[in-house]
Short mmCIF file of C-alpha atoms in Angstrom, two decimals:
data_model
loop_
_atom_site.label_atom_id
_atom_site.label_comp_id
_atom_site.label_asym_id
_atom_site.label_seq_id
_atom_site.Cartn_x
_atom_site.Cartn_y
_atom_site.Cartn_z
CA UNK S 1 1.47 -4.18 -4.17
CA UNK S 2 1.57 -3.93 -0.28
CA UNK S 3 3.97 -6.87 0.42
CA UNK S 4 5.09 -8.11 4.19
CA UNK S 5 8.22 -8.46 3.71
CA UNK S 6 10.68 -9.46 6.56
CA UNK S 7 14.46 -7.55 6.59
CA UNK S 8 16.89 -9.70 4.18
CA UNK S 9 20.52 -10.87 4.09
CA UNK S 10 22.66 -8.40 2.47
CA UNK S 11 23.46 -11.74 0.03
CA UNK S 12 19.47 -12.02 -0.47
CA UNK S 13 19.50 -8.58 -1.22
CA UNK S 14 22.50 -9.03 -3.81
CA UNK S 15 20.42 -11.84 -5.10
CA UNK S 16 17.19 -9.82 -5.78
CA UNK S 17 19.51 -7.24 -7.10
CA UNK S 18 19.99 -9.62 -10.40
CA UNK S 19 15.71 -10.00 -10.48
CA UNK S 20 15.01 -6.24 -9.59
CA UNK S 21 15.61 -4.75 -13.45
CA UNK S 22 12.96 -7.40 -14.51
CA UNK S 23 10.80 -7.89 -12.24
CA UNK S 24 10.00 -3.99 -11.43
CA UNK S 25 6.83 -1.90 -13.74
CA UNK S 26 4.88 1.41 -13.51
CA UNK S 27 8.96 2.97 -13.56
CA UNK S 28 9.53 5.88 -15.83
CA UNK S 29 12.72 5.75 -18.32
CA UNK S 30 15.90 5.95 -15.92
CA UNK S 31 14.23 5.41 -12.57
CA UNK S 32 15.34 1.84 -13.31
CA UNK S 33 18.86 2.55 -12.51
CA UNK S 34 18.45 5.08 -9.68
CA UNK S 35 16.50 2.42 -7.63
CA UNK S 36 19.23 -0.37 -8.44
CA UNK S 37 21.87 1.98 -7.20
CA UNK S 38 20.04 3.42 -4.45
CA UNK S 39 19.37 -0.30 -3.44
CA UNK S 40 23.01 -1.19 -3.76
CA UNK S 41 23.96 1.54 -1.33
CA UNK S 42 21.63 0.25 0.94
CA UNK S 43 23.41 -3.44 1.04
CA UNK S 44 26.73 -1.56 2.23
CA UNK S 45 24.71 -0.04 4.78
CA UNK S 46 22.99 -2.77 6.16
CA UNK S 47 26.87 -4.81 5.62
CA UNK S 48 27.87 -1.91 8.43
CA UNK S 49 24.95 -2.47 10.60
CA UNK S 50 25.39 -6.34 11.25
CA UNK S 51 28.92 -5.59 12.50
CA UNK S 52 28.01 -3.29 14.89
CA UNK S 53 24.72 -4.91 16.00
CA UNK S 54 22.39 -7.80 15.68
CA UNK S 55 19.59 -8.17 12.62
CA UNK S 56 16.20 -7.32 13.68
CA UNK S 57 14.29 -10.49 13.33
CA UNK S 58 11.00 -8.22 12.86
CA UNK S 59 9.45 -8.57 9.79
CA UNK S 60 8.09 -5.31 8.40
CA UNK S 61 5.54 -3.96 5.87
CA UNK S 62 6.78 -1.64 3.76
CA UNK S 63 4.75 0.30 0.87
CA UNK S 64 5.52 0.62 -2.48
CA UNK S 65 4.53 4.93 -3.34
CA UNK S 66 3.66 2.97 -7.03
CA UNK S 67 0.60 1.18 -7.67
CA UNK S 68 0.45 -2.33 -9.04
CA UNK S 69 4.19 -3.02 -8.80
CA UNK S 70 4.76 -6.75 -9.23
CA UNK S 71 7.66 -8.44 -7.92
CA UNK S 72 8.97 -11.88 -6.94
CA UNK S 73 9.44 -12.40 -3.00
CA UNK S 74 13.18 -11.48 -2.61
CA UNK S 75 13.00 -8.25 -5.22
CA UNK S 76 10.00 -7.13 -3.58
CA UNK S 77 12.14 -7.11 -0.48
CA UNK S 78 14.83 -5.24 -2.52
CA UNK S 79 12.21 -2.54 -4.01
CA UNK S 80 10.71 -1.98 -0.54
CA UNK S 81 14.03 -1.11 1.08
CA UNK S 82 15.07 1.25 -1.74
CA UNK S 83 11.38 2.86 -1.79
CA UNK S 84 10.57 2.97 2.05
CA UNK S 85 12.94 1.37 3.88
CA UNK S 86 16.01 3.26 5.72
CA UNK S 87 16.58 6.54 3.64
CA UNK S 88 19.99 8.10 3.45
CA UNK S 89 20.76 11.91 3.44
CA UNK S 90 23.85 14.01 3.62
CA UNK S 91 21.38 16.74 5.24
CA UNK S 92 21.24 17.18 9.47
CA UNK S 93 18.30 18.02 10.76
CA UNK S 94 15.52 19.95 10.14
CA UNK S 95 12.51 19.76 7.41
CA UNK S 96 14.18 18.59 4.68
CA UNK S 97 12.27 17.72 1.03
CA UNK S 98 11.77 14.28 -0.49
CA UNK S 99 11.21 14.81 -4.00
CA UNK S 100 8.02 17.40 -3.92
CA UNK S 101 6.84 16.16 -0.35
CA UNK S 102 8.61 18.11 2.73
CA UNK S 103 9.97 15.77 5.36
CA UNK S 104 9.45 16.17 9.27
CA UNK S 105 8.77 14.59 12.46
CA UNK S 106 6.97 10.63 12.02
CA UNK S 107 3.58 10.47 12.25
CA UNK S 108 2.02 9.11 16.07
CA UNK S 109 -1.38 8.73 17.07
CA UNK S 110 -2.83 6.84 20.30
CA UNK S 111 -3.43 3.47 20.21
CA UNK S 112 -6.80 2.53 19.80
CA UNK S 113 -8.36 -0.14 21.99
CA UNK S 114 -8.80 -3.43 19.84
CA UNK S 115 -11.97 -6.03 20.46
CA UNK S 116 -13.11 -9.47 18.47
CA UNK S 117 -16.53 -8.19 19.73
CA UNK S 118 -19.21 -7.10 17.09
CA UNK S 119 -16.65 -8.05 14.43
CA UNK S 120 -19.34 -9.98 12.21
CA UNK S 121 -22.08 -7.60 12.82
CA UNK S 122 -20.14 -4.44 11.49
CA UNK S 123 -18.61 -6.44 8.02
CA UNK S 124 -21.81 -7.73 7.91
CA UNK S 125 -23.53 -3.83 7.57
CA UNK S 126 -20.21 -2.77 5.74
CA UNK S 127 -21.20 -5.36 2.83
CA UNK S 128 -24.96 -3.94 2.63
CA UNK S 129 -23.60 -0.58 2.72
CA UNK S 130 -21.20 -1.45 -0.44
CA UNK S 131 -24.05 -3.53 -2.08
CA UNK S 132 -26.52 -1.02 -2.07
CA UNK S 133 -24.01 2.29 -3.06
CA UNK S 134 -23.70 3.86 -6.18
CA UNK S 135 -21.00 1.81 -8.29
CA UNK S 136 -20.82 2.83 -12.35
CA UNK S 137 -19.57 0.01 -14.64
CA UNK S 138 -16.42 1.11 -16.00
CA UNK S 139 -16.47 0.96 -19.77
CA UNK S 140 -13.78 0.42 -22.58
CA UNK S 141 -12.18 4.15 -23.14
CA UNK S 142 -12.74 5.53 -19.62
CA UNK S 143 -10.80 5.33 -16.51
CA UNK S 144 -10.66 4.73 -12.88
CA UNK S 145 -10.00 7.88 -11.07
CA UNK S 146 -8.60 8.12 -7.88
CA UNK S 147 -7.52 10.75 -5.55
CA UNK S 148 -6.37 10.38 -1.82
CA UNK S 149 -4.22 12.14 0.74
CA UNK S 150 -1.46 9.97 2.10
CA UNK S 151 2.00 9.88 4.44
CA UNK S 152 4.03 7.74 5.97
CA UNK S 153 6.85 7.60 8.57
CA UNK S 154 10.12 5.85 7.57
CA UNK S 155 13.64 5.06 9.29
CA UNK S 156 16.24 7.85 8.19
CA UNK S 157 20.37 7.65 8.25
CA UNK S 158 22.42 9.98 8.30
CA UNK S 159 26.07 10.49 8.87
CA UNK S 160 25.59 7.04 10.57
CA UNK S 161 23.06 7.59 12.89
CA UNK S 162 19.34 6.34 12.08
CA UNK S 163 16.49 7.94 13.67
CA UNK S 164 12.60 8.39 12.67
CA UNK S 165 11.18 10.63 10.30
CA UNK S 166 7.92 11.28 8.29
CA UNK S 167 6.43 12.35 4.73
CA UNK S 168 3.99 15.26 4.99
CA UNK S 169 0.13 14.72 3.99
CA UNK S 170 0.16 15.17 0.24
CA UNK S 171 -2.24 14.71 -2.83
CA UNK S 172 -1.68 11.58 -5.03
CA UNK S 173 -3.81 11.03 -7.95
CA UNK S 174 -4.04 8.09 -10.32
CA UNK S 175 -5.96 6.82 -13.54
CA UNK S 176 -6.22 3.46 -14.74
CA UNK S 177 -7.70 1.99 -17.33
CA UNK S 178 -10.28 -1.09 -17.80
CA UNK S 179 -7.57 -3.37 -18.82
CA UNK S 180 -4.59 -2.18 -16.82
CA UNK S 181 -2.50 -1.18 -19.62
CA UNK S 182 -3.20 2.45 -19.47
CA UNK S 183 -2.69 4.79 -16.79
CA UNK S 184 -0.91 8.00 -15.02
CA UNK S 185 0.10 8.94 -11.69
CA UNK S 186 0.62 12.18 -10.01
CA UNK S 187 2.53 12.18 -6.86
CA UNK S 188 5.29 14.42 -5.61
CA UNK S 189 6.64 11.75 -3.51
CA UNK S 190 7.58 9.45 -6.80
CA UNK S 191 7.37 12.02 -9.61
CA UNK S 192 10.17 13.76 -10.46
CA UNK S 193 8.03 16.38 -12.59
CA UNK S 194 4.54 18.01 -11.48
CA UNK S 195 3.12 16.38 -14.08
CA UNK S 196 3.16 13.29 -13.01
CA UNK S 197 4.32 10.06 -14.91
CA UNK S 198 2.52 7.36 -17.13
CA UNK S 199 2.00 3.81 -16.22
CA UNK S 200 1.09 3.09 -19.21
CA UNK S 201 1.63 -0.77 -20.76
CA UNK S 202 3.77 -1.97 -21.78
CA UNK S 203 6.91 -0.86 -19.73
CA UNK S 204 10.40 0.53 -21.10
CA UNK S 205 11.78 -3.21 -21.28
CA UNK S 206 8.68 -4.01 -23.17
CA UNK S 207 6.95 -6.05 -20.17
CA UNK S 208 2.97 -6.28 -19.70
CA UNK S 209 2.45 -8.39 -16.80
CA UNK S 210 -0.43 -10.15 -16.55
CA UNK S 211 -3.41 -8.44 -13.62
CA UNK S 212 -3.23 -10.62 -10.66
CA UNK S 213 -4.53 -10.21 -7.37
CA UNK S 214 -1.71 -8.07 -5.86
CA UNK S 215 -1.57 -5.60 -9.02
CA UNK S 216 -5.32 -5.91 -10.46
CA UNK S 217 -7.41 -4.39 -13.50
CA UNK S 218 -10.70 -3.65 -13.23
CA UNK S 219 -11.56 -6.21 -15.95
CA UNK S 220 -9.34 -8.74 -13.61
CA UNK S 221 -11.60 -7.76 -10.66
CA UNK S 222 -15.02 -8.40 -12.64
CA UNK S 223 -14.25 -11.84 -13.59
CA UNK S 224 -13.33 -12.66 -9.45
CA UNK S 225 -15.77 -15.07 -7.96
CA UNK S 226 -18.42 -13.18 -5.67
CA UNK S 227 -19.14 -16.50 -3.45
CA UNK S 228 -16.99 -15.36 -0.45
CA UNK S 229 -15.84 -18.49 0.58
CA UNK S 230 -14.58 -19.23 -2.72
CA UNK S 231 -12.95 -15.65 -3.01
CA UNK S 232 -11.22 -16.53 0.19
CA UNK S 233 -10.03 -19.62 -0.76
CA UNK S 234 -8.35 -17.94 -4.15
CA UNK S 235 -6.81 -15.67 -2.10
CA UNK S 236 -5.06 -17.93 0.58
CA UNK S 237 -3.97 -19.55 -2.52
CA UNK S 238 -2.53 -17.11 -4.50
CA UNK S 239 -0.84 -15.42 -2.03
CA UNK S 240 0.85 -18.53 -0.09
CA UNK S 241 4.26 -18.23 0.78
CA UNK S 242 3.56 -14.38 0.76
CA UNK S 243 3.61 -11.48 4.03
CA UNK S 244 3.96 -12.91 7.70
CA UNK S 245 1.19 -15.46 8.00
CA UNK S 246 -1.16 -16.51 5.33
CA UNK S 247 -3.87 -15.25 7.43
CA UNK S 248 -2.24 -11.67 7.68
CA UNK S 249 -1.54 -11.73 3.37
CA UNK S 250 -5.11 -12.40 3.13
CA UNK S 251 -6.51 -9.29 5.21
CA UNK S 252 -3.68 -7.39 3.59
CA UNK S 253 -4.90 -8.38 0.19
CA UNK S 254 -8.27 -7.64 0.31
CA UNK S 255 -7.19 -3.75 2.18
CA UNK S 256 -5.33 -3.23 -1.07
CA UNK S 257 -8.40 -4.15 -3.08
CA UNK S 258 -10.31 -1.38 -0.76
CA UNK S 259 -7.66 1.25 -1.38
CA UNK S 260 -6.34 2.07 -5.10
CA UNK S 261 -8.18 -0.27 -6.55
CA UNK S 262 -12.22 -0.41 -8.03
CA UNK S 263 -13.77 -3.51 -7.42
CA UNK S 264 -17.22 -4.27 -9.35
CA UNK S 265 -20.43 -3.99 -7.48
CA UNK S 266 -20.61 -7.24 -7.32
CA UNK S 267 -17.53 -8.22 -5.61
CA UNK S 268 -16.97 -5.21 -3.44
CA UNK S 269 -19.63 -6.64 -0.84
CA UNK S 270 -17.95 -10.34 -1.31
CA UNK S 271 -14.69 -8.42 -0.12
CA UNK S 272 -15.66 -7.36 3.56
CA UNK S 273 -17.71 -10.94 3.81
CA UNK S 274 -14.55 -13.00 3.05
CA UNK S 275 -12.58 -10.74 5.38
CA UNK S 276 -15.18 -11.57 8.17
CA UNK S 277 -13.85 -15.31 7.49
CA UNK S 278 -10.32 -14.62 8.49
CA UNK S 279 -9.21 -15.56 12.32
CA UNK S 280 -7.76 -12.41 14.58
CA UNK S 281 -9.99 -10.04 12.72
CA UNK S 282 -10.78 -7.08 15.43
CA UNK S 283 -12.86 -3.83 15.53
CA UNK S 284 -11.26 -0.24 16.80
CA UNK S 285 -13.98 1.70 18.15
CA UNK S 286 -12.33 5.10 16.80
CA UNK S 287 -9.97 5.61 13.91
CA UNK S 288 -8.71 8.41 12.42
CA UNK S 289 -7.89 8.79 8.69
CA UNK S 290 -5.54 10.61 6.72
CA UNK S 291 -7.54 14.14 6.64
CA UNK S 292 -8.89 13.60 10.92
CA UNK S 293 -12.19 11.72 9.53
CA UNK S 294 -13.02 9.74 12.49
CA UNK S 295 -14.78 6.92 12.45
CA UNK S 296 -14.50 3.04 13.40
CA UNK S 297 -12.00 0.22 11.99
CA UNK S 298 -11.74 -3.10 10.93
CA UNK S 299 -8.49 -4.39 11.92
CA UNK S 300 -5.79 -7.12 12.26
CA UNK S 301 -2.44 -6.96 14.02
CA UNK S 302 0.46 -8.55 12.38
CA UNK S 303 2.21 -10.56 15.33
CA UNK S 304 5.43 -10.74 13.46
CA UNK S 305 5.77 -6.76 12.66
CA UNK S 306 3.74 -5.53 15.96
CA UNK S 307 1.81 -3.44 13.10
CA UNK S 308 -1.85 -3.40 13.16
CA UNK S 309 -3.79 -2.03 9.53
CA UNK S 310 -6.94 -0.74 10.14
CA UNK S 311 -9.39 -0.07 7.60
CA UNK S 312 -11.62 2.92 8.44
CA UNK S 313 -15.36 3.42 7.73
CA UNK S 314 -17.37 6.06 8.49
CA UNK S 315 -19.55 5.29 11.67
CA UNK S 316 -22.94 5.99 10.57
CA UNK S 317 -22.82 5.35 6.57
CA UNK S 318 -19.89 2.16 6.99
CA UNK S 319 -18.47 3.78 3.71
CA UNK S 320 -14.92 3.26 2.99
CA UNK S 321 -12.68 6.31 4.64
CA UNK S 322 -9.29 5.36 4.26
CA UNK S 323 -6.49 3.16 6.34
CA UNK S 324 -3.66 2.95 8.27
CA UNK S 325 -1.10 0.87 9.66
CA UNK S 326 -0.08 1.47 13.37
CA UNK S 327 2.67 0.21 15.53
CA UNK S 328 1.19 -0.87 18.55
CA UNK S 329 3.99 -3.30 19.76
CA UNK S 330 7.67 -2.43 21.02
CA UNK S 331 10.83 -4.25 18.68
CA UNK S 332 14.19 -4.97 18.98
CA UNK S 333 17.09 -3.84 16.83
CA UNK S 334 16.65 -1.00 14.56
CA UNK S 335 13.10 -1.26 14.36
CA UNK S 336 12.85 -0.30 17.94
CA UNK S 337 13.12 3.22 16.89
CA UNK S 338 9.15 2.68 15.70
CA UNK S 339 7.35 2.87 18.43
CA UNK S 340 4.21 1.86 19.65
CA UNK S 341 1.87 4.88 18.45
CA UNK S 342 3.81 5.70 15.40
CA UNK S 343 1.61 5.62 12.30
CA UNK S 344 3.36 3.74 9.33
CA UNK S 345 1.46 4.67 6.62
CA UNK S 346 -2.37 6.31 6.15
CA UNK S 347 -4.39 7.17 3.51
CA UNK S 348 -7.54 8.67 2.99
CA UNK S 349 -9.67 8.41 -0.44
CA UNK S 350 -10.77 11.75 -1.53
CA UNK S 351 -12.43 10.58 -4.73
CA UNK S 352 -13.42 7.45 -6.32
CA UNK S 353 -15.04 7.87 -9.68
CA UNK S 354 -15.71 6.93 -13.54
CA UNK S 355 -13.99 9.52 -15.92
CA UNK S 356 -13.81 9.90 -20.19
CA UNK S 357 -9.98 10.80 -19.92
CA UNK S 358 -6.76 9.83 -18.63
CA UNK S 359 -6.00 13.30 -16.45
CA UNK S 360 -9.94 14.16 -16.24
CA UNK S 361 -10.80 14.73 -13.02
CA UNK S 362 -14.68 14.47 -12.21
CA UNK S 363 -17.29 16.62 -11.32
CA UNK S 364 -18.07 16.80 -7.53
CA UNK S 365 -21.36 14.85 -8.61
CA UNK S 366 -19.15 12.13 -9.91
CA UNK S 367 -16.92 11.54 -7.27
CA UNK S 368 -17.82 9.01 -4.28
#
């Protein structure tokens, strides 16, 4: 789940502290415990920040390196911090490593002009380009593969002093299962071996939450409505209460949908026609993705954050490249140190395909 979620009250985050051990899933055995006290040390910090300056009022998306992770609104604010929020090191300067994935300078890029212009037109070829591409059915024993290249930038502290740093482009791959209950990741920025870790149902505490549309199963996804009004209106409604603005939760939504996710023929072209429904919906003339694919973006800016997430196609074909979020306004407090240009988070999908086996990886025939 890719949840807006604005900075908390060290007593919210004390609260979502008691919801965090069972509200959290896709964890390995003992990660559980490292998060909560990660997150714990991360109240004291933020305890020492209010009395030496004022709260930023910014709210922020962060990303959760785990797919599918469910969470009420205040633990989700709780997980995000301890995940991708302000990261704490005893270390000075340098390239340092952050579980398998060296750490360096944050990611920038230049800030791509932004128009409502031709916004229609291009969702409306993006949805004949999905209807009409090759899209197996996913069948009971086989799995989802997916493989991307992603990094982010996040805020680091240490010995006191925060400043900006970023995750190095790495390889993440992840299977899923039909149903959702079966699955395994391998990325060095979560996994503590090379060998990744399952996310297999149900969890150590003996959880299965049900699919939903911030941590869906394929089989969830097939039995969606394809009438894109409809679709929108489900996902306004499902999502209230959630992100910045209901508006901005419902573009966000449907980009996680795009990303680690493999929506049925069927609804993949309902997708981009319900996003064409939602107001402050732009088009960026040139993106880049993850691996310097260029090509042109669908867009929205979240006025709260100053972070725009663009979704990039490719300029001839309108398939799916990849996204990114970009800051492309100027904060206050500690999120000042993001500035406009800095690239939150991108991601580019390698391969998208059908496989026989959890850890199969397909042929270059299968992948798309």
């Amino acid at each position: 789940m890719n949840a807006n979620t604005p900075r908390q009250s060290p007593a919210e985050w004390e609260e979502g502290a008691q919801l965090f051990d069972r509200t959290t899933r896709d964890l390995p055995t003992g990660r559980h415990q490292f998060h909560k006290e990660r997150m714990m040390a991360q109240i004291h910090e933020l305890q020492q920040e209010e009395r030496t300056a004022a709260p930023s009022r910014t709210g922020r998306r962060f990303r959760l390196p785990r797919p599918a992770i469910v969470l009420p609104a205040m633990a989700a604010a709780v997980a995000a911090a301890v995940v991708a929020g302000v990261v704490t090191s005893g270390n000075g300067s340098g390239v340092e490593s952050s579980g398998g994935v060296a750490t360096g300078p944050a990611l920038t890029t230049q800030v791509g002009a932004a128009t409502t212009k031709g916004v229609p037109q291009l969702l409306d070829q993006i949805s004949l380009a999905a209807a009409e591409g090759d899209h197996p059915t996913v069948k009971p024993g086989q799995y989802i593969y997916i493989e991307s290249r992603t990094a982010d930038s996040f805020l680091k502290s240490v010995d006191d002093k925060t400043t900006l740093a970023g995750h190095a482009l790495h390889r993440r791959q992840m299977w899923k299962s039909p149903d959702g209950t079966k699955g395994w990741l391998i990325d060095p920025a979560v996994n503590d071996s090379p060998e990744g870790e399952t996310l297999s149902l149900p969890d150590e505490q003996g959880n299965t939450p049900k699919a939903n549309l911030n941590g869906p199963s394929y089989d969830y996804l097939a039995k969606l409505t394809t009438d894109p009004d409809a679709l929108l209106a489900k996902i306004y409604k499902e999502t209230k209460g959630q992100g910045n603005s209901p508006d901005q939760e419902a573009f966000t939504t449907i980009g996680d949908l795009l990303g680690e996710s493999y929506p049925p023929a069927e609804l993949y072209p309902a997708l981009f026609k319900a996003a064409a429904k939602i107001p402050g919906v732009v088009v960026v003339d040139d993106a880049v993705d993850a691996v310097g694919r260029r090509g042109v973006a669908v867009a929205r800016l979240d006025e709260t954050s100053g972070e725009r997430e663009e979704w990039i196609f490719d300029r001839k074909s309108h398939v799916f490249l990849g996204e990114r979020s970009v800051q492309v306004k100027q904060n206050t407090g500690v999120d000042a140190l993001i500035k406009p240009g800095t690239v939150t988070f991108t991601s580019a999908i390698l391969h998208r395909a059908v496989v026989d086996d959890i850890k199969q990886t397909p042929s270059r025939s299968q992948a798309g």
